[in-house]
Amino acid sequence: MLFQDAYEAAQRYLDEHMRSTHKMEIVVASCAEYPGAWVFGYNTRRFLADGDLMATLVGNGPVVVPKDGGAIYLGSSASPIADQLA
């Protein structure tokens, strides 16, 4: 899987799974590549645009997009993602 495909899949996942629980638009904010997956951090567009702490998300684990085409899922924010992927 190429980066652009993984990025688009992560944003679709956020659109489908976060839209109903958040009033603000949630967007991909960062990315890290691991041997078996792309890992995407995210936050609200408003926070990323102007740094408004009232608009930030808290405790959000990253979106994990497996490179083998497996199911996309949310990682935990309670432990390092590298440990979760091991």
PDB file of N, CA and C in Angstrom:
ATOM      1  N   MET A   1       0.851  -1.180   0.000  1.00  0.00           N
ATOM      2  CA  MET A   1       0.000   0.000   0.000  1.00  0.00           C
ATOM      3  C   MET A   1       0.894   1.238   0.000  1.00  0.00           C
ATOM      4  N   LEU A   2       0.562   2.180  -0.839  1.00  0.00           N
ATOM      5  CA  LEU A   2       1.310   3.429  -0.921  1.00  0.00           C
ATOM      6  C   LEU A   2       0.804   4.426   0.114  1.00  0.00           C
ATOM      7  N   PHE A   3       1.661   5.401   0.454  1.00  0.00           N
ATOM      8  CA  PHE A   3       1.298   6.398   1.455  1.00  0.00           C
ATOM      9  C   PHE A   3      -0.021   7.091   1.121  1.00  0.00           C
ATOM     10  N   GLN A   4      -0.180   7.553  -0.107  1.00  0.00           N
ATOM     11  CA  GLN A   4      -1.392   8.300  -0.467  1.00  0.00           C
ATOM     12  C   GLN A   4      -2.649   7.459  -0.257  1.00  0.00           C
ATOM     13  N   ASP A   5      -2.584   6.185  -0.605  1.00  0.00           N
ATOM     14  CA  ASP A   5      -3.723   5.286  -0.386  1.00  0.00           C
ATOM     15  C   ASP A   5      -4.025   5.148   1.104  1.00  0.00           C
ATOM     16  N   ALA A   6      -2.974   4.991   1.908  1.00  0.00           N
ATOM     17  CA  ALA A   6      -3.150   4.848   3.356  1.00  0.00           C
ATOM     18  C   ALA A   6      -3.712   6.131   3.959  1.00  0.00           C
ATOM     19  N   TYR A   7      -3.203   7.279   3.517  1.00  0.00           N
ATOM     20  CA  TYR A   7      -3.689   8.573   4.006  1.00  0.00           C
ATOM     21  C   TYR A   7      -5.186   8.726   3.714  1.00  0.00           C
ATOM     22  N   GLU A   8      -5.578   8.454   2.492  1.00  0.00           N
ATOM     23  CA  GLU A   8      -6.988   8.577   2.113  1.00  0.00           C
ATOM     24  C   GLU A   8      -7.856   7.592   2.894  1.00  0.00           C
ATOM     25  N   ALA A   9      -7.357   6.384   3.112  1.00  0.00           N
ATOM     26  CA  ALA A   9      -8.104   5.391   3.888  1.00  0.00           C
ATOM     27  C   ALA A   9      -8.267   5.846   5.335  1.00  0.00           C
ATOM     28  N   ALA A  10      -7.227   6.431   5.908  1.00  0.00           N
ATOM     29  CA  ALA A  10      -7.304   6.928   7.288  1.00  0.00           C
ATOM     30  C   ALA A  10      -8.321   8.058   7.394  1.00  0.00           C
ATOM     31  N   GLN A  11      -8.321   8.971   6.429  1.00  0.00           N
ATOM     32  CA  GLN A  11      -9.279  10.078   6.482  1.00  0.00           C
ATOM     33  C   GLN A  11     -10.708   9.571   6.307  1.00  0.00           C
ATOM     34  N   ARG A  12     -10.912   8.603   5.415  1.00  0.00           N
ATOM     35  CA  ARG A  12     -12.242   7.997   5.260  1.00  0.00           C
ATOM     36  C   ARG A  12     -12.692   7.344   6.564  1.00  0.00           C
ATOM     37  N   TYR A  13     -11.776   6.638   7.221  1.00  0.00           N
ATOM     38  CA  TYR A  13     -12.087   5.993   8.499  1.00  0.00           C
ATOM     39  C   TYR A  13     -12.538   7.044   9.513  1.00  0.00           C
ATOM     40  N   LEU A  14     -11.808   8.135   9.595  1.00  0.00           N
ATOM     41  CA  LEU A  14     -12.187   9.206  10.525  1.00  0.00           C
ATOM     42  C   LEU A  14     -13.552   9.780  10.162  1.00  0.00           C
ATOM     43  N   ASP A  15     -13.779  10.017   8.882  1.00  0.00           N
ATOM     44  CA  ASP A  15     -15.071  10.554   8.439  1.00  0.00           C
ATOM     45  C   ASP A  15     -16.214   9.618   8.826  1.00  0.00           C
ATOM     46  N   GLU A  16     -16.018   8.334   8.647  1.00  0.00           N
ATOM     47  CA  GLU A  16     -17.078   7.354   8.904  1.00  0.00           C
ATOM     48  C   GLU A  16     -17.283   7.060  10.387  1.00  0.00           C
ATOM     49  N   HIS A  17     -16.204   7.069  11.176  1.00  0.00           N
ATOM     50  CA  HIS A  17     -16.302   6.633  12.566  1.00  0.00           C
ATOM     51  C   HIS A  17     -16.314   7.757  13.593  1.00  0.00           C
ATOM     52  N   MET A  18     -15.886   8.949  13.226  1.00  0.00           N
ATOM     53  CA  MET A  18     -15.804  10.039  14.203  1.00  0.00           C
ATOM     54  C   MET A  18     -16.857  11.122  13.994  1.00  0.00           C
ATOM     55  N   ARG A  19     -17.367  11.221  12.790  1.00  0.00           N
ATOM     56  CA  ARG A  19     -18.290  12.306  12.460  1.00  0.00           C
ATOM     57  C   ARG A  19     -19.515  12.317  13.364  1.00  0.00           C
ATOM     58  N   SER A  20     -20.042  11.159  13.704  1.00  0.00           N
ATOM     59  CA  SER A  20     -21.271  11.106  14.496  1.00  0.00           C
ATOM     60  C   SER A  20     -21.049  11.482  15.960  1.00  0.00           C
ATOM     61  N   THR A  21     -19.821  11.412  16.446  1.00  0.00           N
ATOM     62  CA  THR A  21     -19.567  11.710  17.857  1.00  0.00           C
ATOM     63  C   THR A  21     -18.898  13.054  18.097  1.00  0.00           C
ATOM     64  N   HIS A  22     -18.482  13.734  17.044  1.00  0.00           N
ATOM     65  CA  HIS A  22     -17.809  15.026  17.187  1.00  0.00           C
ATOM     66  C   HIS A  22     -18.488  16.062  16.301  1.00  0.00           C
ATOM     67  N   LYS A  23     -18.675  17.245  16.840  1.00  0.00           N
ATOM     68  CA  LYS A  23     -19.308  18.317  16.067  1.00  0.00           C
ATOM     69  C   LYS A  23     -18.333  18.971  15.101  1.00  0.00           C
ATOM     70  N   MET A  24     -17.039  18.917  15.412  1.00  0.00           N
ATOM     71  CA  MET A  24     -16.035  19.560  14.567  1.00  0.00           C
ATOM     72  C   MET A  24     -15.435  18.563  13.578  1.00  0.00           C
ATOM     73  N   GLU A  25     -14.893  19.083  12.496  1.00  0.00           N
ATOM     74  CA  GLU A  25     -14.271  18.235  11.480  1.00  0.00           C
ATOM     75  C   GLU A  25     -12.963  17.651  12.012  1.00  0.00           C
ATOM     76  N   ILE A  26     -12.809  16.347  11.881  1.00  0.00           N
ATOM     77  CA  ILE A  26     -11.613  15.638  12.332  1.00  0.00           C
ATOM     78  C   ILE A  26     -10.760  15.320  11.103  1.00  0.00           C
ATOM     79  N   VAL A  27      -9.460  15.653  11.169  1.00  0.00           N
ATOM     80  CA  VAL A  27      -8.581  15.443  10.022  1.00  0.00           C
ATOM     81  C   VAL A  27      -7.261  14.811  10.457  1.00  0.00           C
ATOM     82  N   VAL A  28      -6.622  14.137   9.514  1.00  0.00           N
ATOM     83  CA  VAL A  28      -5.297  13.566   9.743  1.00  0.00           C
ATOM     84  C   VAL A  28      -4.322  14.711  10.000  1.00  0.00           C
ATOM     85  N   ALA A  29      -3.484  14.545  11.035  1.00  0.00           N
ATOM     86  CA  ALA A  29      -2.553  15.604  11.412  1.00  0.00           C
ATOM     87  C   ALA A  29      -1.088  15.183  11.320  1.00  0.00           C
ATOM     88  N   SER A  30      -0.824  13.886  11.377  1.00  0.00           N
ATOM     89  CA  SER A  30       0.557  13.410  11.343  1.00  0.00           C
ATOM     90  C   SER A  30       0.582  11.969  10.843  1.00  0.00           C
ATOM     91  N   CYS A  31       1.772  11.519  10.499  1.00  0.00           N
ATOM     92  CA  CYS A  31       1.909  10.149  10.003  1.00  0.00           C
ATOM     93  C   CYS A  31       3.264   9.592  10.406  1.00  0.00           C
ATOM     94  N   ALA A  32       3.283   8.310  10.711  1.00  0.00           N
ATOM     95  CA  ALA A  32       4.533   7.585  10.940  1.00  0.00           C
ATOM     96  C   ALA A  32       4.432   6.263  10.184  1.00  0.00           C
ATOM     97  N   GLU A  33       5.546   5.860   9.599  1.00  0.00           N
ATOM     98  CA  GLU A  33       5.565   4.589   8.873  1.00  0.00           C
ATOM     99  C   GLU A  33       6.285   3.532   9.701  1.00  0.00           C
ATOM    100  N   TYR A  34       5.678   2.373   9.801  1.00  0.00           N
ATOM    101  CA  TYR A  34       6.257   1.211  10.466  1.00  0.00           C
ATOM    102  C   TYR A  34       6.321   0.094   9.435  1.00  0.00           C
ATOM    103  N   PRO A  35       7.080  -0.966   9.698  1.00  0.00           N
ATOM    104  CA  PRO A  35       7.207  -2.026   8.692  1.00  0.00           C
ATOM    105  C   PRO A  35       5.875  -2.590   8.199  1.00  0.00           C
ATOM    106  N   GLY A  36       4.892  -2.730   9.084  1.00  0.00           N
ATOM    107  CA  GLY A  36       3.636  -3.348   8.684  1.00  0.00           C
ATOM    108  C   GLY A  36       2.442  -2.429   8.601  1.00  0.00           C
ATOM    109  N   ALA A  37       2.647  -1.140   8.895  1.00  0.00           N
ATOM    110  CA  ALA A  37       1.478  -0.247   8.932  1.00  0.00           C
ATOM    111  C   ALA A  37       1.878   1.215   8.810  1.00  0.00           C
ATOM    112  N   TRP A  38       0.925   1.996   8.350  1.00  0.00           N
ATOM    113  CA  TRP A  38       0.997   3.448   8.425  1.00  0.00           C
ATOM    114  C   TRP A  38       0.171   3.839   9.645  1.00  0.00           C
ATOM    115  N   VAL A  39       0.663   4.786  10.432  1.00  0.00           N
ATOM    116  CA  VAL A  39      -0.020   5.207  11.657  1.00  0.00           C
ATOM    117  C   VAL A  39      -0.264   6.709  11.566  1.00  0.00           C
ATOM    118  N   PHE A  40      -1.541   7.101  11.708  1.00  0.00           N
ATOM    119  CA  PHE A  40      -1.931   8.493  11.520  1.00  0.00           C
ATOM    120  C   PHE A  40      -2.506   9.091  12.798  1.00  0.00           C
ATOM    121  N   GLY A  41      -1.917  10.201  13.214  1.00  0.00           N
ATOM    122  CA  GLY A  41      -2.495  10.987  14.293  1.00  0.00           C
ATOM    123  C   GLY A  41      -3.555  11.902  13.703  1.00  0.00           C
ATOM    124  N   TYR A  42      -4.454  12.385  14.518  1.00  0.00           N
ATOM    125  CA  TYR A  42      -5.530  13.242  14.019  1.00  0.00           C
ATOM    126  C   TYR A  42      -5.970  14.212  15.099  1.00  0.00           C
ATOM    127  N   ASN A  43      -6.653  15.258  14.669  1.00  0.00           N
ATOM    128  CA  ASN A  43      -7.212  16.241  15.584  1.00  0.00           C
ATOM    129  C   ASN A  43      -8.270  17.020  14.818  1.00  0.00           C
ATOM    130  N   THR A  44      -8.837  18.027  15.457  1.00  0.00           N
ATOM    131  CA  THR A  44      -9.846  18.821  14.759  1.00  0.00           C
ATOM    132  C   THR A  44      -9.165  19.814  13.823  1.00  0.00           C
ATOM    133  N   ARG A  45      -9.829  20.105  12.728  1.00  0.00           N
ATOM    134  CA  ARG A  45      -9.289  21.087  11.784  1.00  0.00           C
ATOM    135  C   ARG A  45      -9.101  22.434  12.480  1.00  0.00           C
ATOM    136  N   ARG A  46     -10.041  22.787  13.344  1.00  0.00           N
ATOM    137  CA  ARG A  46      -9.966  24.075  14.048  1.00  0.00           C
ATOM    138  C   ARG A  46      -8.715  24.164  14.925  1.00  0.00           C
ATOM    139  N   PHE A  47      -8.430  23.127  15.687  1.00  0.00           N
ATOM    140  CA  PHE A  47      -7.231  23.138  16.528  1.00  0.00           C
ATOM    141  C   PHE A  47      -5.974  23.241  15.672  1.00  0.00           C
ATOM    142  N   LEU A  48      -5.906  22.487  14.601  1.00  0.00           N
ATOM    143  CA  LEU A  48      -4.726  22.512  13.743  1.00  0.00           C
ATOM    144  C   LEU A  48      -4.545  23.858  13.059  1.00  0.00           C
ATOM    145  N   ALA A  49      -5.647  24.544  12.772  1.00  0.00           N
ATOM    146  CA  ALA A  49      -5.572  25.831  12.084  1.00  0.00           C
ATOM    147  C   ALA A  49      -5.148  26.967  13.006  1.00  0.00           C
ATOM    148  N   ASP A  50      -5.693  26.988  14.234  1.00  0.00           N
ATOM    149  CA  ASP A  50      -5.417  28.151  15.091  1.00  0.00           C
ATOM    150  C   ASP A  50      -4.947  27.826  16.505  1.00  0.00           C
ATOM    151  N   GLY A  51      -4.758  26.539  16.813  1.00  0.00           N
ATOM    152  CA  GLY A  51      -4.234  26.163  18.117  1.00  0.00           C
ATOM    153  C   GLY A  51      -5.188  26.349  19.283  1.00  0.00           C
ATOM    154  N   ASP A  52      -6.470  26.495  18.999  1.00  0.00           N
ATOM    155  CA  ASP A  52      -7.473  26.694  20.047  1.00  0.00           C
ATOM    156  C   ASP A  52      -7.590  25.429  20.895  1.00  0.00           C
ATOM    157  N   LEU A  53      -7.115  25.502  22.146  1.00  0.00           N
ATOM    158  CA  LEU A  53      -7.131  24.329  23.019  1.00  0.00           C
ATOM    159  C   LEU A  53      -8.537  23.839  23.327  1.00  0.00           C
ATOM    160  N   MET A  54      -9.526  24.700  23.209  1.00  0.00           N
ATOM    161  CA  MET A  54     -10.911  24.279  23.432  1.00  0.00           C
ATOM    162  C   MET A  54     -11.405  23.375  22.298  1.00  0.00           C
ATOM    163  N   ALA A  55     -10.670  23.342  21.200  1.00  0.00           N
ATOM    164  CA  ALA A  55     -11.072  22.546  20.042  1.00  0.00           C
ATOM    165  C   ALA A  55     -10.245  21.269  19.887  1.00  0.00           C
ATOM    166  N   THR A  56      -9.290  21.038  20.784  1.00  0.00           N
ATOM    167  CA  THR A  56      -8.426  19.865  20.633  1.00  0.00           C
ATOM    168  C   THR A  56      -9.098  18.592  21.142  1.00  0.00           C
ATOM    169  N   LEU A  57      -8.663  17.471  20.623  1.00  0.00           N
ATOM    170  CA  LEU A  57      -9.105  16.166  21.110  1.00  0.00           C
ATOM    171  C   LEU A  57      -8.119  15.694  22.174  1.00  0.00           C
ATOM    172  N   VAL A  58      -8.595  14.891  23.099  1.00  0.00           N
ATOM    173  CA  VAL A  58      -7.748  14.381  24.176  1.00  0.00           C
ATOM    174  C   VAL A  58      -7.891  12.864  24.244  1.00  0.00           C
ATOM    175  N   GLY A  59      -6.777  12.169  24.397  1.00  0.00           N
ATOM    176  CA  GLY A  59      -6.822  10.725  24.581  1.00  0.00           C
ATOM    177  C   GLY A  59      -7.144   9.935  23.336  1.00  0.00           C
ATOM    178  N   ASN A  60      -6.911  10.521  22.192  1.00  0.00           N
ATOM    179  CA  ASN A  60      -7.240   9.833  20.947  1.00  0.00           C
ATOM    180  C   ASN A  60      -6.053   9.001  20.460  1.00  0.00           C
ATOM    181  N   GLY A  61      -6.273   7.697  20.373  1.00  0.00           N
ATOM    182  CA  GLY A  61      -5.255   6.817  19.818  1.00  0.00           C
ATOM    183  C   GLY A  61      -5.201   6.991  18.310  1.00  0.00           C
ATOM    184  N   PRO A  62      -4.091   6.634  17.685  1.00  0.00           N
ATOM    185  CA  PRO A  62      -3.931   6.844  16.248  1.00  0.00           C
ATOM    186  C   PRO A  62      -4.737   5.863  15.398  1.00  0.00           C
ATOM    187  N   VAL A  63      -4.953   6.253  14.153  1.00  0.00           N
ATOM    188  CA  VAL A  63      -5.562   5.363  13.166  1.00  0.00           C
ATOM    189  C   VAL A  63      -4.439   4.513  12.575  1.00  0.00           C
ATOM    190  N   VAL A  64      -4.616   3.201  12.607  1.00  0.00           N
ATOM    191  CA  VAL A  64      -3.608   2.270  12.092  1.00  0.00           C
ATOM    192  C   VAL A  64      -4.127   1.670  10.784  1.00  0.00           C
ATOM    193  N   VAL A  65      -3.349   1.859   9.713  1.00  0.00           N
ATOM    194  CA  VAL A  65      -3.707   1.330   8.396  1.00  0.00           C
ATOM    195  C   VAL A  65      -2.678   0.259   8.024  1.00  0.00           C
ATOM    196  N   PRO A  66      -3.038  -1.019   8.165  1.00  0.00           N
ATOM    197  CA  PRO A  66      -2.097  -2.094   7.831  1.00  0.00           C
ATOM    198  C   PRO A  66      -1.700  -2.059   6.347  1.00  0.00           C
ATOM    199  N   LYS A  67      -0.435  -2.259   6.087  1.00  0.00           N
ATOM    200  CA  LYS A  67       0.056  -2.231   4.710  1.00  0.00           C
ATOM    201  C   LYS A  67      -0.420  -3.421   3.892  1.00  0.00           C
ATOM    202  N   ASP A  68      -0.835  -4.498   4.565  1.00  0.00           N
ATOM    203  CA  ASP A  68      -1.295  -5.684   3.843  1.00  0.00           C
ATOM    204  C   ASP A  68      -2.768  -5.605   3.446  1.00  0.00           C
ATOM    205  N   GLY A  69      -3.398  -4.456   3.693  1.00  0.00           N
ATOM    206  CA  GLY A  69      -4.802  -4.294   3.333  1.00  0.00           C
ATOM    207  C   GLY A  69      -5.765  -4.778   4.397  1.00  0.00           C
ATOM    208  N   GLY A  70      -5.257  -5.147   5.567  1.00  0.00           N
ATOM    209  CA  GLY A  70      -6.119  -5.585   6.665  1.00  0.00           C
ATOM    210  C   GLY A  70      -7.020  -4.463   7.154  1.00  0.00           C
ATOM    211  N   ALA A  71      -7.890  -4.799   8.080  1.00  0.00           N
ATOM    212  CA  ALA A  71      -8.860  -3.837   8.609  1.00  0.00           C
ATOM    213  C   ALA A  71      -8.162  -2.685   9.333  1.00  0.00           C
ATOM    214  N   ILE A  72      -8.623  -1.489   9.061  1.00  0.00           N
ATOM    215  CA  ILE A  72      -8.129  -0.289   9.731  1.00  0.00           C
ATOM    216  C   ILE A  72      -8.710  -0.263  11.139  1.00  0.00           C
ATOM    217  N   TYR A  73      -7.918   0.202  12.093  1.00  0.00           N
ATOM    218  CA  TYR A  73      -8.398   0.253  13.472  1.00  0.00           C
ATOM    219  C   TYR A  73      -7.753   1.408  14.225  1.00  0.00           C
ATOM    220  N   LEU A  74      -8.304   1.708  15.395  1.00  0.00           N
ATOM    221  CA  LEU A  74      -7.733   2.726  16.269  1.00  0.00           C
ATOM    222  C   LEU A  74      -6.775   2.065  17.244  1.00  0.00           C
ATOM    223  N   GLY A  75      -5.567   2.603  17.331  1.00  0.00           N
ATOM    224  CA  GLY A  75      -4.630   2.156  18.341  1.00  0.00           C
ATOM    225  C   GLY A  75      -4.994   2.795  19.673  1.00  0.00           C
ATOM    226  N   SER A  76      -4.315   2.385  20.697  1.00  0.00           N
ATOM    227  CA  SER A  76      -4.555   2.917  22.036  1.00  0.00           C
ATOM    228  C   SER A  76      -3.665   4.131  22.287  1.00  0.00           C
ATOM    229  N   SER A  77      -4.140   5.040  23.113  1.00  0.00           N
ATOM    230  CA  SER A  77      -3.308   6.171  23.526  1.00  0.00           C
ATOM    231  C   SER A  77      -2.582   5.853  24.831  1.00  0.00           C
ATOM    232  N   ALA A  78      -2.799   4.651  25.380  1.00  0.00           N
ATOM    233  CA  ALA A  78      -2.252   4.294  26.685  1.00  0.00           C
ATOM    234  C   ALA A  78      -0.847   3.694  26.632  1.00  0.00           C
ATOM    235  N   SER A  79      -0.395   3.300  25.455  1.00  0.00           N
ATOM    236  CA  SER A  79       0.944   2.723  25.342  1.00  0.00           C
ATOM    237  C   SER A  79       1.541   3.094  23.990  1.00  0.00           C
ATOM    238  N   PRO A  80       2.867   3.033  23.872  1.00  0.00           N
ATOM    239  CA  PRO A  80       3.511   3.401  22.608  1.00  0.00           C
ATOM    240  C   PRO A  80       2.997   2.550  21.446  1.00  0.00           C
ATOM    241  N   ILE A  81       2.784   3.198  20.326  1.00  0.00           N
ATOM    242  CA  ILE A  81       2.245   2.488  19.165  1.00  0.00           C
ATOM    243  C   ILE A  81       3.213   1.404  18.690  1.00  0.00           C
ATOM    244  N   ALA A  82       4.511   1.635  18.814  1.00  0.00           N
ATOM    245  CA  ALA A  82       5.478   0.616  18.393  1.00  0.00           C
ATOM    246  C   ALA A  82       5.274  -0.677  19.177  1.00  0.00           C
ATOM    247  N   ASP A  83       4.955  -0.565  20.461  1.00  0.00           N
ATOM    248  CA  ASP A  83       4.683  -1.755  21.273  1.00  0.00           C
ATOM    249  C   ASP A  83       3.405  -2.447  20.811  1.00  0.00           C
ATOM    250  N   GLN A  84       2.412  -1.667  20.419  1.00  0.00           N
ATOM    251  CA  GLN A  84       1.138  -2.240  19.980  1.00  0.00           C
ATOM    252  C   GLN A  84       1.273  -2.967  18.648  1.00  0.00           C
ATOM    253  N   LEU A  85       2.177  -2.510  17.816  1.00  0.00           N
ATOM    254  CA  LEU A  85       2.360  -3.110  16.493  1.00  0.00           C
ATOM    255  C   LEU A  85       3.295  -4.312  16.521  1.00  0.00           C
ATOM    256  N   ALA A  86       4.036  -4.485  17.602  1.00  0.00           N
ATOM    257  CA  ALA A  86       5.026  -5.577  17.695  1.00  0.00           C
ATOM    258  C   ALA A  86       4.352  -6.933  17.738  1.00  0.00           C
TER     259      ALA A  86
END
